[in-house]
Coordinates of C-alpha atoms in Angstrom, one line a residue:
X1 CA 128.1 -184.2 -5.3
X2 CA 125.1 -186.0 -5.9
X3 CA 121.5 -184.1 -5.7
X4 CA 120.8 -185.8 -2.7
X5 CA 118.8 -188.4 -4.8
X6 CA 118.9 -192.0 -3.7
X7 CA 120.7 -192.8 -6.7
X8 CA 123.2 -190.1 -6.3
X9 CA 123.6 -191.2 -2.7
X10 CA 124.6 -194.5 -4.1
X11 CA 127.2 -193.1 -6.6
X12 CA 128.6 -191.1 -4.0
X13 CA 128.9 -194.0 -1.7
X14 CA 130.6 -195.9 -3.9
X15 CA 132.7 -193.8 -5.6
X16 CA 134.0 -193.2 -1.8
X17 CA 134.6 -196.6 -1.4
X18 CA 136.9 -196.7 -4.7
X19 CA 138.7 -193.6 -3.5
X20 CA 139.5 -195.5 -0.4
X21 CA 140.6 -198.7 -1.6
X22 CA 142.4 -197.0 -4.5
X23 CA 144.4 -195.0 -1.6
X24 CA 144.8 -197.3 1.6
X25 CA 145.0 -200.6 -0.4
X26 CA 147.7 -199.6 -2.8
X27 CA 150.5 -201.8 -1.4
X28 CA 148.5 -204.8 -1.1
X29 CA 147.2 -204.4 -5.3
X30 CA 150.7 -204.1 -6.0
X31 CA 151.8 -207.1 -3.8
X32 CA 148.8 -208.9 -5.4
X33 CA 149.6 -208.4 -9.1
X34 CA 153.3 -208.8 -8.7
X35 CA 152.1 -212.4 -6.9
X36 CA 150.0 -213.3 -10.1
X37 CA 153.0 -211.8 -12.4
X38 CA 155.4 -214.2 -10.3
X39 CA 153.2 -217.1 -10.7
X40 CA 152.8 -216.7 -14.8
X41 CA 156.1 -216.2 -15.0
X42 CA 157.0 -219.4 -13.3
X43 CA 154.9 -221.6 -15.5
X44 CA 151.9 -221.8 -12.7
X45 CA 148.5 -221.3 -13.1
X46 CA 145.5 -219.1 -12.0
X47 CA 142.4 -219.8 -10.4
X48 CA 139.6 -217.5 -8.8
X49 CA 136.9 -218.5 -6.4
X50 CA 133.8 -217.1 -4.9
X51 CA 130.5 -217.9 -3.6
X52 CA 127.3 -216.6 -4.0
X53 CA 127.6 -212.7 -4.9
X54 CA 131.1 -212.9 -4.1
X55 CA 131.4 -215.1 -7.4
X56 CA 130.9 -212.0 -9.5
X57 CA 133.7 -210.6 -9.0
X58 CA 135.5 -214.0 -9.8
X59 CA 133.6 -214.3 -13.0
X60 CA 134.4 -210.9 -14.2
X61 CA 138.5 -211.9 -14.6
X62 CA 137.7 -215.2 -16.0
X63 CA 137.7 -215.4 -20.0
X64 CA 137.4 -212.0 -20.2
X65 CA 138.4 -209.5 -23.1
X66 CA 141.4 -207.4 -21.8
X67 CA 142.3 -210.1 -19.0
X68 CA 144.8 -212.5 -18.2
X69 CA 143.8 -215.8 -20.4
X70 CA 145.4 -218.1 -17.5
X71 CA 142.9 -217.0 -14.8
X72 CA 140.6 -220.2 -14.6
X73 CA 137.4 -220.3 -12.4
X74 CA 137.3 -223.2 -9.5
X75 CA 133.8 -223.9 -9.1
X76 CA 131.8 -225.2 -6.4
X77 CA 128.6 -227.0 -7.4
X78 CA 125.9 -225.1 -6.1
X79 CA 127.9 -222.3 -4.5
X80 CA 128.9 -220.5 -7.9
X81 CA 126.1 -217.9 -8.6
X82 CA 122.8 -217.8 -7.6
X83 CA 121.2 -219.9 -10.0
X84 CA 121.0 -223.0 -7.8
X85 CA 117.5 -223.5 -6.7
X86 CA 116.7 -223.0 -4.2
X87 CA 119.2 -219.7 -3.8
X88 CA 119.4 -220.2 -0.1
X89 CA 121.0 -223.5 -0.6
X90 CA 124.2 -221.8 -1.8
X91 CA 124.5 -220.2 1.6
X92 CA 123.8 -222.9 3.5
X93 CA 126.9 -225.1 1.6
X94 CA 129.1 -221.8 2.2
X95 CA 128.9 -223.3 6.1
X96 CA 129.5 -226.9 5.6
X97 CA 132.8 -228.2 6.8
X98 CA 134.8 -230.3 4.6
X99 CA 133.5 -229.1 1.5
X100 CA 136.4 -227.2 0.5
X101 CA 138.8 -230.1 1.0
X102 CA 136.6 -232.2 -1.2
X103 CA 136.8 -229.5 -4.1
X104 CA 140.6 -229.2 -3.9
X105 CA 141.0 -232.8 -4.0
X106 CA 139.5 -233.1 -7.0
X107 CA 140.9 -229.9 -8.8
X108 CA 143.6 -229.5 -11.2
X109 CA 145.3 -226.7 -8.6
X110 CA 149.0 -227.7 -7.5
X111 CA 151.9 -226.2 -6.1
X112 CA 153.2 -223.1 -7.7
X113 CA 149.6 -221.9 -8.5
X114 CA 147.6 -218.8 -7.2
X115 CA 143.9 -218.8 -6.0
X116 CA 141.9 -215.5 -5.4
X117 CA 139.5 -216.1 -2.9
X118 CA 136.7 -213.5 -2.8
X119 CA 134.1 -213.7 0.5
X120 CA 132.7 -210.6 1.7
X121 CA 132.8 -211.5 5.1
X122 CA 135.4 -214.0 5.2
X123 CA 133.8 -216.0 8.3
X124 CA 132.1 -219.2 6.4
X125 CA 133.7 -222.4 6.4
X126 CA 134.1 -222.6 2.8
X127 CA 136.6 -219.6 2.2
X128 CA 138.4 -220.1 5.6
X129 CA 139.0 -223.7 4.6
X130 CA 139.6 -223.4 0.7
X131 CA 142.5 -220.7 2.0
X132 CA 144.0 -222.7 4.7
X133 CA 144.1 -225.9 2.6
X134 CA 145.4 -224.3 -0.6
X135 CA 148.0 -222.8 1.1
X136 CA 148.9 -226.6 2.7
X137 CA 149.4 -227.6 -1.1
X138 CA 152.0 -225.0 -1.9
X139 CA 149.7 -222.6 -3.5
X140 CA 149.6 -219.1 -2.7
X141 CA 146.5 -217.4 -1.9
X142 CA 144.9 -213.8 -2.1
X143 CA 142.3 -213.0 -0.2
X144 CA 139.6 -210.2 -1.2
X145 CA 137.4 -209.6 2.0
X146 CA 135.9 -206.9 4.4
X147 CA 138.0 -206.8 7.1
X148 CA 135.2 -204.9 9.3
X149 CA 133.5 -208.3 9.7
X150 CA 136.6 -210.1 11.3
X151 CA 136.4 -207.0 13.9
X152 CA 132.2 -206.9 14.5
X153 CA 131.3 -210.7 13.8
X154 CA 132.1 -214.4 14.7
X155 CA 134.0 -216.8 12.7
X156 CA 131.9 -219.8 11.8
X157 CA 134.7 -221.9 10.9
X158 CA 135.8 -224.5 13.5
X159 CA 139.2 -222.8 14.2
X160 CA 137.6 -219.3 14.7
X161 CA 139.8 -217.9 11.9
X162 CA 138.7 -216.1 8.9
X163 CA 140.0 -216.1 5.3
X164 CA 142.4 -213.3 5.9
X165 CA 144.3 -215.3 8.5
X166 CA 145.3 -217.8 5.8
X167 CA 146.3 -215.5 2.9
X168 CA 149.6 -214.4 1.6
X169 CA 148.1 -211.1 0.2
X170 CA 144.8 -209.8 1.9
X171 CA 142.7 -206.9 0.0
X172 CA 140.4 -204.9 2.1
X173 CA 137.4 -203.9 0.3
X174 CA 136.4 -201.5 3.1
X175 CA 132.5 -202.6 2.8
X176 CA 130.8 -202.2 6.3
X177 CA 129.2 -205.3 7.8
X178 CA 125.6 -205.5 6.3
X179 CA 126.8 -204.4 2.7
X180 CA 124.1 -201.7 2.2
X181 CA 124.9 -198.2 1.6
X182 CA 121.6 -196.1 2.3
X183 CA 119.2 -195.9 4.8
X184 CA 115.8 -193.8 4.5
X185 CA 113.4 -193.1 7.3
X186 CA 110.7 -194.5 5.1
X187 CA 112.6 -197.8 4.9
X188 CA 113.1 -200.3 7.8
X189 CA 116.1 -202.0 6.5
X190 CA 119.6 -200.5 4.9
X191 CA 119.8 -201.0 1.1
X192 CA 122.0 -200.4 -2.2
X193 CA 125.1 -202.9 -1.9
X194 CA 128.3 -202.0 -3.3
X195 CA 130.6 -204.9 -2.2
X196 CA 130.2 -205.8 -6.1
X197 CA 131.4 -202.6 -7.7
X198 CA 134.2 -202.1 -5.2
X199 CA 135.3 -206.1 -5.1
X200 CA 135.3 -206.0 -9.1
X201 CA 137.3 -203.0 -9.3
X202 CA 139.9 -204.1 -6.8
X203 CA 140.6 -207.1 -8.7
X204 CA 140.5 -205.3 -12.1
X205 CA 143.2 -203.4 -10.6
X206 CA 145.4 -206.5 -9.5
X207 CA 145.1 -208.0 -13.3
X208 CA 146.3 -204.4 -14.5
X209 CA 149.4 -204.4 -12.2
X210 CA 150.0 -208.1 -13.0
X211 CA 149.7 -207.5 -16.8
X212 CA 152.2 -204.4 -16.3
X213 CA 154.3 -206.1 -14.2
X214 CA 155.0 -208.7 -16.8
X215 CA 155.5 -206.3 -19.5
X216 CA 158.4 -204.8 -17.5
X217 CA 160.2 -208.1 -17.1
X218 CA 160.1 -208.2 -20.9
X219 CA 157.2 -210.9 -20.8
X220 CA 154.0 -210.5 -23.0
X221 CA 151.3 -211.0 -20.6
X222 CA 148.6 -213.6 -22.0
X223 CA 145.9 -210.9 -22.7
X224 CA 142.7 -212.1 -24.2
X225 CA 140.9 -209.5 -27.1
X226 CA 137.4 -209.1 -27.8
X227 CA 135.6 -211.4 -30.2
X228 CA 133.8 -208.4 -31.5
X229 CA 136.8 -206.5 -32.9
X230 CA 138.5 -207.4 -36.1
X231 CA 141.2 -209.9 -35.3
X232 CA 140.1 -210.9 -32.2
X233 CA 139.3 -214.5 -32.6
X234 CA 142.3 -215.1 -34.4
X235 CA 144.4 -213.5 -31.4
X236 CA 142.2 -215.4 -28.8
X237 CA 143.3 -218.9 -30.6
X238 CA 147.0 -218.0 -30.8
X239 CA 147.0 -217.4 -27.0
X240 CA 144.9 -220.4 -26.1
X241 CA 147.3 -222.9 -28.4
X242 CA 150.6 -221.2 -26.7
X243 CA 148.9 -221.6 -22.8
X244 CA 146.5 -224.7 -23.6
X245 CA 148.0 -226.7 -20.8
X246 CA 147.1 -223.8 -18.1
X247 CA 143.8 -222.9 -19.4
X248 CA 140.8 -225.0 -18.1
X249 CA 137.6 -223.4 -19.1
X250 CA 138.3 -224.6 -22.7
X251 CA 138.3 -228.1 -21.8

């Protein structure tokens, strides 16, 4: 247990959430990892998308040492990350109807691919529309979200649905509405968000499951190695050459 300091209390909260998703989401993690392994084995491509801070977890599994080389970032200009100026524009774009369809129409996504969509609230038009339209294209969708938002907030999509309603597999991050783990009597607002820690861990667990599932089927998982270890660049070069038609971040 912590010493009662804000730092210690945050670690306790984050560890508690990680233990919950480990235990309560084990079946969904297995299903998501199997879905990705099925896609790789069948010759499909892998994509990940997140808007705003949800993009951090998406970027964490793309072009990552120890990760699957076939995971590509699906980008939406002005939405992936907080580098757009003003930063509030990204939040506004998440609520624009039709944007996801336009993005998918110009993306390489096709039937047989898999798309991971990360949205903490799962209530905005962009992730809801992206999931629905991707599935209509024959793409398998894994949603990473907090189901608490669907219980305690209203959808911002015209259909009244949430990301969770348009997925083949849903991973619940268990994050409370508002994404702030700590309060103090002297601080007027809750603080210390844990969604990035938990979501990134969830997705790495899925990626580990996918790699192990491929091995169990006698398939070498297309994993990347660190470029900072001897032989890493040569290893990655072989992977890039072998899977060039399924890797889009090098073009």
